Amino acid sequence: MEPPESLLAAAGELLAVPSTADRPADLRRALDLVLAYVGPGFTVERFSSGGKLSALVYHGGARPRFRVILNAHLDVVPAEPRQFRPRRDGSRLYARGAQDMKVSALVLATVFRERAPLLAYPIALQLVTDEEVGGRDGTLHQLERGVAGDFALIGEQSGLRIVTDSKGMVTADLRATGRAAHSAYPWLGDSAVLKLTRTLGNLLARYPDAAEEVWRTTVNVARVTTPDTARNQVPDLAEAWLDIRYPPEDADLNGRTAGQIAEHLLTFCEPGVTPVVGHVGPPHHARRDSVEVRALQAAVREQGYRPDFLRKHGAADGRFYYERGVDAVIFGVGGDGQHGPDEYADLTTVMPYQRALEDFLSRLGPAVPGGS
């Protein structure tokens, strides 16, 4: 079944907006387009943090604790101008953000608009414009200002499968110091580069490079540098950039502070190498046996899809809910090419996705205190 023309028209307009992090006017424009698509009759709270705008939409007056929060991000990663000219090829809608995640955002907005006034419990539509650059000025900012819910559904791409786990992220630098010398007399020096490479060897022995998909901690060495500009000099300074992705099961990293993680990394370091932790982003985990997840599985089955569980290796805004003890899942339309030159949404999944969301909401009742 084809998506309605009203949704396709809105998608075409939204996908044409180059709502990247460096274009605040277009981020605002994308947000305003979706709010206009939702229409009047709802309370709209607007937020701003770090120059990034977000909104929370709900039915009624004073903001309640929500039974379900439908979360969508409207920002996209940069792309060539052609990707902001949406085109359709059969059941595929090509554009930057088609799969990640503007089409899903419009479906969430549709479901919210049509169901929020009818449900026996409160739901919210949470629209943010900074997920691709960390989410701290959107979802996290709203949660820090008292927005609360029992369950969050994030419309990132999943092909109607249910993502219950995502990895956390640590960025860190390894900084090595040594003693400079002429390279003809290396015994007079102490190479910072060699100290650093031995340290990286220790670290990668514990976290080997992955040749295939694995659900374990991985370490990417993104850069190794030294300020030296001459070949005939033993370097006295060197630095490596690390990007570490870890699952909720990694007790050495999950729930640890930046200082504690630095202490853990220090155990791999040669003398003269110091770890400096920059950013720590938590992982995300949702209980697969919760009332909400079981209801979502049943709704997916009703549409003829298998409600398989997925685990994602990239970070997502669900981690901010996980930190607060709130289950969050990723659930979105199908497609392919995320962040690539030929990103597309699979339009055959749009209506099953919408019907599954509506069915899911109909299966829930008001939250039971202390329930699961």
Coordinates of C-alpha atoms in Angstrom, one line a residue, residues 19-22 27 49-54 71-78 96-97 99-102 105 126-142 153-157 163 166-167 169 245 279 282 284 312-321 329-330 338-339 343:
S19 CA 19.4 20.5 8.0
T20 CA 23.0 19.9 8.9
A21 CA 24.7 21.0 12.1
D22 CA 26.4 24.0 10.4
L27 CA 17.6 23.1 11.4
S49 CA 20.7 24.6 24.0
G50 CA 24.1 25.1 22.5
G51 CA 22.4 26.9 19.5
K52 CA 20.3 23.8 18.8
L53 CA 16.5 23.9 18.9
S54 CA 14.1 21.1 19.9
N71 CA 11.5 10.6 19.6
A72 CA 12.7 11.8 16.2
H73 CA 15.7 13.8 15.0
L74 CA 15.5 16.1 12.1
D75 CA 19.2 16.8 11.5
V76 CA 21.2 15.0 8.9
V77 CA 24.9 14.5 8.1
P78 CA 26.4 16.6 5.2
R96 CA 19.9 12.5 2.5
G97 CA 17.9 11.7 5.6
Q99 CA 16.3 6.5 5.9
D100 CA 18.0 8.4 8.8
M101 CA 15.3 9.5 9.7
K102 CA 13.0 12.1 8.3
A105 CA 9.9 11.3 11.8
Q126 CA 10.0 14.8 20.9
L127 CA 11.6 16.5 18.0
V128 CA 15.4 17.3 18.2
T129 CA 17.9 18.7 15.8
D130 CA 21.3 17.6 17.1
E131 CA 21.3 13.8 17.2
E132 CA 24.0 13.5 14.5
V133 CA 26.4 15.6 16.7
G134 CA 25.8 13.9 20.0
G135 CA 22.2 14.6 21.1
R136 CA 23.2 16.4 24.3
D137 CA 21.5 19.7 23.3
G138 CA 18.3 18.0 22.2
T139 CA 17.1 14.8 24.0
L140 CA 19.5 15.1 26.9
H141 CA 18.7 18.8 27.4
Q142 CA 15.0 18.1 27.5
L153 CA 10.5 4.9 21.0
I154 CA 13.1 6.3 18.7
G155 CA 12.3 6.3 15.0
E156 CA 15.8 5.5 13.7
Q157 CA 16.0 3.1 10.8
V163 CA 16.7 -2.4 18.6
S166 CA 23.4 0.1 21.3
K167 CA 27.0 0.6 22.1
M169 CA 31.3 5.5 23.1
R245 CA 32.7 1.5 21.3
H279 CA 34.0 12.1 26.0
P282 CA 26.8 5.5 27.8
H284 CA 21.7 1.7 25.7
K312 CA 23.4 -1.4 17.0
H313 CA 27.1 -0.5 17.1
G314 CA 26.6 3.2 16.8
A315 CA 25.5 5.5 19.6
A316 CA 21.9 6.8 19.7
D317 CA 19.8 9.0 21.9
G318 CA 18.3 6.0 23.7
R319 CA 21.4 6.1 25.9
F320 CA 20.1 9.2 27.7
Y321 CA 16.9 7.3 28.7
V329 CA 14.0 1.1 21.7
I330 CA 14.8 2.1 18.1
Q338 CA 22.6 5.5 5.8
H339 CA 25.1 8.4 5.6
E343 CA 20.5 6.7 1.0

